Coordinates of C-alpha atoms in Angstrom, one line a residue:
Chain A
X1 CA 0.0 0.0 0.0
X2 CA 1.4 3.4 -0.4
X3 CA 1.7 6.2 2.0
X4 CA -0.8 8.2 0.0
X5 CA -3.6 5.9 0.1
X6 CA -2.5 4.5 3.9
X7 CA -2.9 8.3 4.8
X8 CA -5.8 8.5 3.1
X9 CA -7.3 5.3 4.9
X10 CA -6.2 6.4 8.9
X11 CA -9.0 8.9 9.1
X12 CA -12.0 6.0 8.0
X13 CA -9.7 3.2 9.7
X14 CA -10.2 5.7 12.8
X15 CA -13.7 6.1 12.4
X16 CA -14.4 2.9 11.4
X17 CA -12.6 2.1 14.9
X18 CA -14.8 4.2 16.6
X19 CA -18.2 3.1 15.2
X20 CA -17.1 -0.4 16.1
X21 CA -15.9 0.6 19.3
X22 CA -19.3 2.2 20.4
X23 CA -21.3 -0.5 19.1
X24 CA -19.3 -2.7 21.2
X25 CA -20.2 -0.4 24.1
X26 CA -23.4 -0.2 23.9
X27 CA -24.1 -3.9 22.7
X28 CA -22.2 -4.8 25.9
X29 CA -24.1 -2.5 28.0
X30 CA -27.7 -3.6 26.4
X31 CA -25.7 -7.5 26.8
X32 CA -25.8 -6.3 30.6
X33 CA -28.9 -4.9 31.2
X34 CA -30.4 -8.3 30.3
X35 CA -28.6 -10.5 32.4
X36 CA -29.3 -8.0 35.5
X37 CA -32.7 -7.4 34.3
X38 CA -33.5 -11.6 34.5
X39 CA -31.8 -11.4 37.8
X40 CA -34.4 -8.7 38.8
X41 CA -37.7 -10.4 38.0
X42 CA -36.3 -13.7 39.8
X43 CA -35.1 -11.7 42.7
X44 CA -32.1 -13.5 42.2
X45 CA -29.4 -11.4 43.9
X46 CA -27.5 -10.9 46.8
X47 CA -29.3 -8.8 49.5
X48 CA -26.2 -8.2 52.0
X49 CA -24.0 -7.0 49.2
X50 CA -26.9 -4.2 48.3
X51 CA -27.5 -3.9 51.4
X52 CA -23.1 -2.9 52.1
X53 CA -23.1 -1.1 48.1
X54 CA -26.5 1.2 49.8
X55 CA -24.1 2.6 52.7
X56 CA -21.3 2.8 50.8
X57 CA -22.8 4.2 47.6
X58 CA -25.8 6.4 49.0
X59 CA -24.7 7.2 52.8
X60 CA -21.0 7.9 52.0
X61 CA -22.0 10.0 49.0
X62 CA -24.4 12.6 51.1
X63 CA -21.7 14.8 52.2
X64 CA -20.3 15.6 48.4
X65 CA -24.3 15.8 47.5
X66 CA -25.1 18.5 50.1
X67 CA -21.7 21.0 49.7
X68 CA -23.0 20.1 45.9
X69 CA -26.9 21.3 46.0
X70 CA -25.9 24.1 48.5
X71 CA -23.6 26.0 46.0
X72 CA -26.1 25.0 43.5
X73 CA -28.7 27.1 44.8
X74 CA -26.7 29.9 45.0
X75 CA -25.3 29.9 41.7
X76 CA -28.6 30.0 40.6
X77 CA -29.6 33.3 42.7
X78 CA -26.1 34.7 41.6
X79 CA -26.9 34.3 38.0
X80 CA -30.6 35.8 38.5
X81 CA -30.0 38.3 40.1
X82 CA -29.1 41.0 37.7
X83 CA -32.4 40.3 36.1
X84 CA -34.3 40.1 39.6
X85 CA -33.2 43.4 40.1
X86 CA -33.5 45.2 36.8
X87 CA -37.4 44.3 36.9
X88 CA -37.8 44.0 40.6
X89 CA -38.8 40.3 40.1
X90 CA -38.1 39.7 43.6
X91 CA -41.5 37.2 43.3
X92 CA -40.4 35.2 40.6
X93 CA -37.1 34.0 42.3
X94 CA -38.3 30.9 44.2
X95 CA -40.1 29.8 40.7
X96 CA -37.3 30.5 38.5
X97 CA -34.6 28.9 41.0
X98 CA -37.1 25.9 41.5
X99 CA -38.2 25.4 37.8
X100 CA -34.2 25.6 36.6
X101 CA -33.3 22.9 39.7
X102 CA -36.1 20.6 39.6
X103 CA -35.9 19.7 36.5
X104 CA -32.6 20.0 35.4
X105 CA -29.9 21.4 37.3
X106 CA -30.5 19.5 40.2
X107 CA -30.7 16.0 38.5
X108 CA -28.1 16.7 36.1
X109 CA -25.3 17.9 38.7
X110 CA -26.1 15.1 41.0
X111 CA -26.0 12.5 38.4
X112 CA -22.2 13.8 37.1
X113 CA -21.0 13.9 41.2
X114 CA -22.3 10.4 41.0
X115 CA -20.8 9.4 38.2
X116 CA -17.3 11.1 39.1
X117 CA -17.5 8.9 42.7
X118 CA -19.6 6.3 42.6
X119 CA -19.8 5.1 39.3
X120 CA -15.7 5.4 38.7
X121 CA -15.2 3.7 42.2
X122 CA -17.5 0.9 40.9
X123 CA -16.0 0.1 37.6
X124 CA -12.2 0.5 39.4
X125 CA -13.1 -2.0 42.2
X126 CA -14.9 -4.4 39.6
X127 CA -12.1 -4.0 37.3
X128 CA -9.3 -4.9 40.0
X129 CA -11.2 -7.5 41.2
X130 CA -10.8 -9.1 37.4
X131 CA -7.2 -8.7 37.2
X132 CA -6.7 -10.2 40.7
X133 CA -8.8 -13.3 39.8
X134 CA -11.3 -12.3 42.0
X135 CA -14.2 -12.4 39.6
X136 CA -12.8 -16.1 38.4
X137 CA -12.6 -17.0 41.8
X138 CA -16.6 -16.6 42.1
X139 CA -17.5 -18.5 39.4
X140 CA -14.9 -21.0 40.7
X141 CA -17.0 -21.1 44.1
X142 CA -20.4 -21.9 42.0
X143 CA -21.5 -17.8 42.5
X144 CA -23.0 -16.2 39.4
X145 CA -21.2 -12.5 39.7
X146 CA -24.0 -10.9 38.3
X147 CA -26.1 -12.2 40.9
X148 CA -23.6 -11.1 43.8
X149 CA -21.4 -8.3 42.0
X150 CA -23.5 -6.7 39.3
X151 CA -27.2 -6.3 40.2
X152 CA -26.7 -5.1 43.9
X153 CA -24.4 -2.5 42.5
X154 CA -27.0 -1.4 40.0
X155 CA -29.8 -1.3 42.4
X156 CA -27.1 0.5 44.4
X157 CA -26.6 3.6 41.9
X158 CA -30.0 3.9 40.5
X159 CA -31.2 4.4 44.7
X160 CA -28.4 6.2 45.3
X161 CA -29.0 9.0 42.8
X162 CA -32.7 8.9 42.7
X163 CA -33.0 9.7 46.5
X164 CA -29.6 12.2 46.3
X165 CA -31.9 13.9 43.4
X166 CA -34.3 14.7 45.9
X167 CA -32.2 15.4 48.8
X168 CA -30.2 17.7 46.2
X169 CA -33.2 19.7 44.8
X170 CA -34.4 20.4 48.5
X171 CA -31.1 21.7 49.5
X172 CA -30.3 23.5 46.7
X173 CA -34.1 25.1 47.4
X174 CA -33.1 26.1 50.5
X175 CA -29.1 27.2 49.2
X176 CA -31.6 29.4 46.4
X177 CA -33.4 30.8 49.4
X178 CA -30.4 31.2 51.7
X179 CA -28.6 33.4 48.9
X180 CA -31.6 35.0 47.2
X181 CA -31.9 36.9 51.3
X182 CA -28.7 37.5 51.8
X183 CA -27.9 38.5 48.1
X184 CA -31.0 39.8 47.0
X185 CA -32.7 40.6 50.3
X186 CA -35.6 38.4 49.2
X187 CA -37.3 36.9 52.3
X188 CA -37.7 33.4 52.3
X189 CA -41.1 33.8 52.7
X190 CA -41.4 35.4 49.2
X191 CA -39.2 33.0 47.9
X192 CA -41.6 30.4 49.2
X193 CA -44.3 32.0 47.7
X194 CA -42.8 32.0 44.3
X195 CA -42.0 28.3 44.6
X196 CA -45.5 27.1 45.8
X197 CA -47.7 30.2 43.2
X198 CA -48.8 27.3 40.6
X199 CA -45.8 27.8 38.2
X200 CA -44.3 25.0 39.5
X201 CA -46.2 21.5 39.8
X202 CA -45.4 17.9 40.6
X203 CA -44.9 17.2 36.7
X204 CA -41.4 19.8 37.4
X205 CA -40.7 17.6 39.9
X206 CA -41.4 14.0 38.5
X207 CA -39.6 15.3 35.2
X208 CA -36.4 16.1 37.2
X209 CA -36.8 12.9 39.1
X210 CA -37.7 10.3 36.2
X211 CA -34.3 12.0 34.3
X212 CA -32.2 10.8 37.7
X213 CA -33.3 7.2 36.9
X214 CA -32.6 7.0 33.8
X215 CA -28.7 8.6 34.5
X216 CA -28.5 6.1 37.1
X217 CA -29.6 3.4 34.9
X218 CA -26.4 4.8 32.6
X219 CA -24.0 5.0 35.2
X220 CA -24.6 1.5 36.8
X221 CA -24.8 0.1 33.3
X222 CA -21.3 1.9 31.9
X223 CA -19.4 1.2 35.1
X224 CA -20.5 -2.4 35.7
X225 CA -20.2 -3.3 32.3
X226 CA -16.4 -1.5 31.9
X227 CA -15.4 -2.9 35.1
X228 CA -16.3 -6.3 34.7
X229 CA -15.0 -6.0 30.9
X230 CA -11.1 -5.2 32.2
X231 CA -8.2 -6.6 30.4
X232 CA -4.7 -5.4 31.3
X233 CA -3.8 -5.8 34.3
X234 CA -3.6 -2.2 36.3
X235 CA -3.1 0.0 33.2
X236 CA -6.5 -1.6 32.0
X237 CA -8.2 -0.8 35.3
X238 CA -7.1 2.9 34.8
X239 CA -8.7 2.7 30.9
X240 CA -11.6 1.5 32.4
X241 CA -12.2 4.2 34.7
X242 CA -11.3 6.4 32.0
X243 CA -14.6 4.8 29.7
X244 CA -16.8 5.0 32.5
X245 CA -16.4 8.5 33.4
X246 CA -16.2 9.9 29.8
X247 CA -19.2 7.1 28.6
X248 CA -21.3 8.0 31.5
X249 CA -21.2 11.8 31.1
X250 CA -21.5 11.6 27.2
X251 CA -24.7 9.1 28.2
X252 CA -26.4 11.8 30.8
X253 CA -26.2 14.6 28.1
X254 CA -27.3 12.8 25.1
X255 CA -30.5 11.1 27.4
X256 CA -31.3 14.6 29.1
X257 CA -31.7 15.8 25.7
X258 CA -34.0 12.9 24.7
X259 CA -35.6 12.4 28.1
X260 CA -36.5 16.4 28.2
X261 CA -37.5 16.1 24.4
X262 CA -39.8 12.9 24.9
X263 CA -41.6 14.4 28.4
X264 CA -41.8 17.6 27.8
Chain B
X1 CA -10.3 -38.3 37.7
X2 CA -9.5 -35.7 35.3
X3 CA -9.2 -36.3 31.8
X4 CA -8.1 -33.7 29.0
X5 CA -8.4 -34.7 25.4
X6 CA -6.4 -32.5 22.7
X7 CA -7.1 -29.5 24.5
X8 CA -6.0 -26.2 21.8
X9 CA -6.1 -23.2 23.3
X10 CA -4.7 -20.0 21.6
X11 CA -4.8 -16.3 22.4
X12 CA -3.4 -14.7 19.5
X13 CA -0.5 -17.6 19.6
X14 CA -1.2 -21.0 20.7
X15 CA -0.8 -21.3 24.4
X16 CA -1.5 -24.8 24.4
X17 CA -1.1 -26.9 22.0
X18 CA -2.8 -30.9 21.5
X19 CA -2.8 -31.7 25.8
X20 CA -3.3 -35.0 26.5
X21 CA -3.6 -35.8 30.2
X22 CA -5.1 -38.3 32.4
X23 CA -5.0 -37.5 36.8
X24 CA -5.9 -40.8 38.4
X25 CA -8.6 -40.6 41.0
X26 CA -7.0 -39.7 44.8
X27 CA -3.8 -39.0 42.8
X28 CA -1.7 -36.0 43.7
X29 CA -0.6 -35.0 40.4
X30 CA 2.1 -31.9 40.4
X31 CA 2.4 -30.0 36.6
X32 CA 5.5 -28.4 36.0
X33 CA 7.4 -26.3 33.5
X34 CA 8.5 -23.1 32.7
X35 CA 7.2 -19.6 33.0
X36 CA 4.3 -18.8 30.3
X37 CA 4.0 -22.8 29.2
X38 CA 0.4 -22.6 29.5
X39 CA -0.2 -24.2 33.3
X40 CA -2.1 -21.8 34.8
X41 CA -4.5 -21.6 31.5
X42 CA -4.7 -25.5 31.6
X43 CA -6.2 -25.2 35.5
X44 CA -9.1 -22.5 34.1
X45 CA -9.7 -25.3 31.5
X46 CA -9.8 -27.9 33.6
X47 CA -12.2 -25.4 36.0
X48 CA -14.6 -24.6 33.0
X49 CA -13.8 -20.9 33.8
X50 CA -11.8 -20.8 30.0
X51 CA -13.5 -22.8 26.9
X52 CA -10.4 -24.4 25.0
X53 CA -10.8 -24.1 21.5
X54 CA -10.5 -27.8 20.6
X55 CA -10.8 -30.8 22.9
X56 CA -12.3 -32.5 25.7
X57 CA -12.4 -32.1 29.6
X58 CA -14.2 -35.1 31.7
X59 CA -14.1 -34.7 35.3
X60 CA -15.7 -38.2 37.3
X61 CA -16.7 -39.3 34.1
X62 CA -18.9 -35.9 33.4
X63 CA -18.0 -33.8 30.5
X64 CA -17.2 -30.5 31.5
X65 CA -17.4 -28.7 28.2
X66 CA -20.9 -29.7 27.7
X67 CA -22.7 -28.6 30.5
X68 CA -24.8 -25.9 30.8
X69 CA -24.2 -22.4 32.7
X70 CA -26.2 -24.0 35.4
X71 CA -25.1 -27.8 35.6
X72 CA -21.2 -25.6 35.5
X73 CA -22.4 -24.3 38.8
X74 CA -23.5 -26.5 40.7
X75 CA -20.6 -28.9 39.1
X76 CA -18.0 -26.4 40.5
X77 CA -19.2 -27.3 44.1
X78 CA -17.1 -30.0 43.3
X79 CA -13.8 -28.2 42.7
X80 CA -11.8 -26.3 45.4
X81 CA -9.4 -23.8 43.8
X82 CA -6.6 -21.9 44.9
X83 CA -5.5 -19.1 42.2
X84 CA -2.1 -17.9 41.3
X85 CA -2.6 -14.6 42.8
X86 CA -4.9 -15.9 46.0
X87 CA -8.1 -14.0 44.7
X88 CA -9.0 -13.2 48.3
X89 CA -12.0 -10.6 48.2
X90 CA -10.5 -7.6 49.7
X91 CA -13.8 -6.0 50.8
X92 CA -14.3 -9.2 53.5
X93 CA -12.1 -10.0 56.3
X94 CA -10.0 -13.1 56.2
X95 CA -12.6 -15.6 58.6
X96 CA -15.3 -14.1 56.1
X97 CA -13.4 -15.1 53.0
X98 CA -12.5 -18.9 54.3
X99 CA -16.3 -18.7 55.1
X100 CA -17.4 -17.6 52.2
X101 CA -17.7 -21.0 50.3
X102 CA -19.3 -22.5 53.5
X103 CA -21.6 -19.9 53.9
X104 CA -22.7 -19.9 49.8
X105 CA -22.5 -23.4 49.0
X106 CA -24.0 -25.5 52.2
X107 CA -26.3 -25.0 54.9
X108 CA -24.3 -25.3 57.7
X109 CA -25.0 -23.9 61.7
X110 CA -22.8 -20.9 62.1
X111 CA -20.9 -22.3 65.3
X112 CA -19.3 -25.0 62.7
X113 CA -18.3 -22.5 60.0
X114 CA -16.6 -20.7 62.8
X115 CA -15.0 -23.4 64.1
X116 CA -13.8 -24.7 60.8
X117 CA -12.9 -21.6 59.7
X118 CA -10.4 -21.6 62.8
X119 CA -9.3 -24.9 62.3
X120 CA -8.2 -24.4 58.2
X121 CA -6.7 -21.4 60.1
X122 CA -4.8 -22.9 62.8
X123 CA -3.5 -25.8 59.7
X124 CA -1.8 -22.8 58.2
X125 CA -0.2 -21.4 61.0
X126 CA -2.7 -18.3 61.2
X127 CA -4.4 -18.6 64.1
X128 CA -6.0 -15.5 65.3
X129 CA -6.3 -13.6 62.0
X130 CA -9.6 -14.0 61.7
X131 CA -10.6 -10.1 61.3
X132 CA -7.6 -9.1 59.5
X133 CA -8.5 -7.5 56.2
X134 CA -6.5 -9.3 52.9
X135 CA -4.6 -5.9 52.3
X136 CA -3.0 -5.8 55.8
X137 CA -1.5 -8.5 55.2
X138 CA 2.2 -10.1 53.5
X139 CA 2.4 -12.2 49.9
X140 CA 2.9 -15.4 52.3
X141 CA 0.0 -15.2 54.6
X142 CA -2.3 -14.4 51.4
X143 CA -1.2 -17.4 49.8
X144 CA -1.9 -19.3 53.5
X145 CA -5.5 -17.6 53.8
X146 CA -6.4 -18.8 50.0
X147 CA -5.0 -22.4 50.7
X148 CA -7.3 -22.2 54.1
X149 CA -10.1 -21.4 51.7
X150 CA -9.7 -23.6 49.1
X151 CA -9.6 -26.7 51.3
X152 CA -12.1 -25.5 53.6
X153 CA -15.0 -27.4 51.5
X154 CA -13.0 -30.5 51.6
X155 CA -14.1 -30.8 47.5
X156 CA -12.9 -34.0 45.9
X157 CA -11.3 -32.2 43.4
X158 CA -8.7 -30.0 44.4
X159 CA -6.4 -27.5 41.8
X160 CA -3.7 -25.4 42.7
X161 CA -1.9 -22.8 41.3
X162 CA 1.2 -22.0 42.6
X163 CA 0.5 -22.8 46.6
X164 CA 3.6 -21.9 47.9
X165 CA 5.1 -18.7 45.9
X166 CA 6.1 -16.3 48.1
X167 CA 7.0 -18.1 51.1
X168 CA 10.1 -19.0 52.7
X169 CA 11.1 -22.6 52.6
X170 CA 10.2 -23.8 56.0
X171 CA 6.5 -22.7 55.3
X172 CA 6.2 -23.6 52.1
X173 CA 7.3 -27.4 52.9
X174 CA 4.9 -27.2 55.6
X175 CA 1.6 -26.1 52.9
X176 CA 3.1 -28.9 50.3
X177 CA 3.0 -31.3 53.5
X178 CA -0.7 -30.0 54.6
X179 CA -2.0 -30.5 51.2
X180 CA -0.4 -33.9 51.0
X181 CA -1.8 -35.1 54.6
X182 CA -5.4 -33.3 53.2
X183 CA -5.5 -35.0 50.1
X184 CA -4.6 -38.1 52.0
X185 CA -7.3 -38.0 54.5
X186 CA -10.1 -36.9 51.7
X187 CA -9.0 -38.9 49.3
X188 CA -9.4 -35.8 46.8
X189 CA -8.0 -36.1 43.3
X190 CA -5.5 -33.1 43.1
X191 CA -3.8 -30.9 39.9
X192 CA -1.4 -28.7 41.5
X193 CA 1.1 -26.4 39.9
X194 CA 4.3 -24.8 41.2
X195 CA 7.3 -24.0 40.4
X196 CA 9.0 -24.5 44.1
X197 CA 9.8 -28.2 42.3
X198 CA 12.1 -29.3 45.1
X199 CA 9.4 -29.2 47.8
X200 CA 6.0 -29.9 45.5
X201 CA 7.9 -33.1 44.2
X202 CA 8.4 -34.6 48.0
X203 CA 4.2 -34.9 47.8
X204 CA 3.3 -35.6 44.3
X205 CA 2.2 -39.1 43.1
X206 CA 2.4 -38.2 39.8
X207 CA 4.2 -35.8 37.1
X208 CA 3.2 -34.3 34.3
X209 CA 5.8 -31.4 32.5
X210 CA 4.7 -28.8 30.2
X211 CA 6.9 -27.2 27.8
X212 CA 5.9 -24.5 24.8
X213 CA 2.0 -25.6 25.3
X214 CA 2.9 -29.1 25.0
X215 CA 2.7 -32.0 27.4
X216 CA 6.2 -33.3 27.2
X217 CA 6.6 -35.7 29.9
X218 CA 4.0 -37.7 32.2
X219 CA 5.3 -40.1 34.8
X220 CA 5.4 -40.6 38.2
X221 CA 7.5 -38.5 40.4
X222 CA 10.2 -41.7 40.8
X223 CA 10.3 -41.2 37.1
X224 CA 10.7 -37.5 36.6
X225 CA 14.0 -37.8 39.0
X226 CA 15.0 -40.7 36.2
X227 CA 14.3 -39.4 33.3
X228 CA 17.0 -38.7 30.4
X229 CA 14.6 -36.6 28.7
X230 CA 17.0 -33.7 28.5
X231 CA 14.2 -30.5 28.9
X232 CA 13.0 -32.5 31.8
X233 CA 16.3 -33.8 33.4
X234 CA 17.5 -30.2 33.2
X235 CA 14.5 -28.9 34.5
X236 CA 13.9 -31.3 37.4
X237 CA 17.4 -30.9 38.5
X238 CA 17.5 -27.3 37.6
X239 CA 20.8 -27.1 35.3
X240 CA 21.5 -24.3 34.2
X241 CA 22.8 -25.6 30.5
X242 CA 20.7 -27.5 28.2
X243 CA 17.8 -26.9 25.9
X244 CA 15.6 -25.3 27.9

């Protein structure tokens, strides 16, 4: 082959890569959600493991979701408040601070903080736990990984996030109310008022909530599935985190486009 | 008994290459050879945890290759298994690990898995660790917990991968001679590779020795020592010339 035609190749030999690659992603990842889904109707998994993934997931994650939501709420009141001020909108803060955090902000930050600990934690102890033989070691012992491994974890980070959504988009309420007084000198009482006038409805609040599951649906998937997927020894584990984080993210943006488009 | 038929097994190059073995029943049967000769892949095989790409692996009589995900699984309650790197789950504490197979595979009163979790402990001269964690402790006392638990089931078949790398010579005579006295008192049929050949050979029954992905010599031990094949005379009596 020559060099002009082998140059001429790389860029569709690259993409061609990368098709293939994703396919092999997601197939994997749709491969995964079938086994744990299977295990799910049988409630055939282990209930101590989801039981230890819960606390260390969910209970060890809280203090990174509050300093998270806090801030949240007052980045929000930070960037209204030039607006607030030019119309003297003080009464639409709560409803534009709630409206931007229910149904997006709130779910979307608290699925990347999840991602970045929880879901690269997963795939890195999964994937070290391949390379050490530990994985082999279960099916060795007659235990089904997915069973004990994958589907606690999964129920693990979808719970996790769904119920640090919540938490999140209550404290970053109050964080919105916090700064809108002591920025805007809007009393929370107003706030409140703005939050609760009928703008705002349970549908702001399911949408928000319904995008957390499907992000923690993502995460569990692209972390389990690249964890238990390692090759390489060490190095591999570190690629794997790599996927997972970069995967994941790419995953929450593309399906809070679609999810937003499809509810409304 | 364990019985491998032309097992083929390549990953990119062939690893191994036509394996014909045969381990008598209650036979201690040690596999040696050089680094990267394909022993370690052999024992997954044998395990049903790697698919060769040609052959045939009967275990008792049952084909192993044949089964089903499920009949696998409940097949491998058969098999105790001690991995080249231990494989100790580093999120349980040592008594939870040696447990582990107890408390998963049988129904057993909690009193007895303790006490027989303390017993496989005090056989390899760990009493006491019971709540250490795996990463708290050295190479050697690893390899000690994972013997601990792959004998705790008291399986009849029994596979080893490298039992004793990593500790000092005293110890690691004393493992070789705890497997021998367990595999004597079960009765268990036992595959076992290492390359600490001067101890492991003082408890095999048999010898088999693997060279380039081929079986190259299968004897017993008496006639490893003999033999004037000259890869395994020089690697039995660890020459440094010759064609290995």
């Amino acid at each position: 082959m020559s060099p002009s035609s082998s140059s001429t190749l790389t860029p569709f030999a690259a993409l061609g890569g990368f098709f293939l690659s994703t396919a092999e992603n997601v197939g994997g990842m749709g491969g995964m959600l079938g086994r744990i889904v299977t295990r799910l109707v049988r409630l055939n998994f282990d209930a101590s493991e989801l039981l230890r993934n819960l606390y260390k997931m969910g209970v060890k994650s809280l203090p990174i979701v509050v300093v998270t939501a806090l801030f949240t709420g007052g980045i929000m009141v930070i960037q209204a408040a030039p607006i607030v001020q030019r119309y003297g909108a003080q009464g639409l803060l709560g409803w534009g601070a709630g409206f931007g955090t229910l149904r997006e902000i709130g779910p979307l930050l608290t699925a990347l903080m999840i991602s970045g600990r929880v879901g690269a934690n997963n795939t890195a102890e999964l994937g070290t736990m391949v390379v050490t033989e530990q994985i082999d070691a279960l099916r060795a012992l007659a235990i089904d990984p997915i069973n004990f491994l994958i589907v606690p974890r999964f129920i693990g980070i979808v719970t996790t996030l769904f119920l640090s959504t919540v938490f999140a988009d209550v404290l970053a309420l109050g964080g919105a109310a916090y700064a809108g007084y002591g920025i805007l000198g809007v009393e929370p009482a107003v706030f409140y008022n703005g939050l609760t006038s009928g703008l705002l409805g349970l549908g702001d609040v399911f949408h928000g909530l319904i995008k957390s599951v499907v992000f923690g649906v993502v995460i569990a998937l692209a972390s389990c599935q690249f964890g238990i997927a390692t090759s390489g020894g060490a190095p591999g584990v570190g690629r794997a985190v790599n996927a997972t984080v970069v995967v994941s993210a790419a995953g929450i943006f593309v399906l809070d486009y679609l999810v937003s488009f499809a509810i409304g | 008994m364990i019985e491998l038929r032309g097992i083929v097994k390549s990953f990119g190059r062939p690893v191994l290459r036509d394996i014909t073995m045969h381990v008598p029943a209650g036979c201690l049967y040690g596999l040696i050879g050089p680094g990267a000769s394909g022993k370690s892949v052999l024992l997954k095989i044998v395990t049903g945890l790697m698919r060769p790409d040609a052959g045939s692996v009967h275990i008792d009589g049952r084909d192993v290759l044949s089964m089903t995900d499920l009949e696998l699984q409940e097949f491998r309650k058969r098999i105790g298994m001690l991995f080249q790197n231990n494989a100790l789950f580093d999120f349980m504490t040592v008594a939870e690990n040696i447990a582990f197979p107890l408390r998963r595979l049988f129904d057993l009163p909690e009193p007895e898995i303790r006490e027989r979790v303390a017993e496989r402990l005090a056989c390899v001269s760990l009493p006491g660790f019971e709540g250490r964690m795996p990463s708290g402790l050295s190479g050697g006392q690893k390899k000690r917990v994972g013997v601990a638990r792959a004998t705790v089931i008291q399986a009849p078949i029994v596979l080893y991968d490298e039992p004793a790398a990593g500790l000092d010579p005293v110890t690691s005579q004393k493992i070789f001679d705890l497997l021998r006295a367990e595999q004597q008192a079960s009765g268990a049929t036992v595959l076992m590779v290492s390359s600490d050949l001067d101890r492991m050979l003082t408890v095999t029954d048999r010898v088999g020795m693997m060279y380039k992905g081929r079986l190259i010599f299968d004897g017993t031990t008496a006639e490893a020592y003999a033999s004037d094949d000259p890869f395994v005379h020089q690697f039995v009596h660890g020459i440094p010339e010759g064609p290995l």
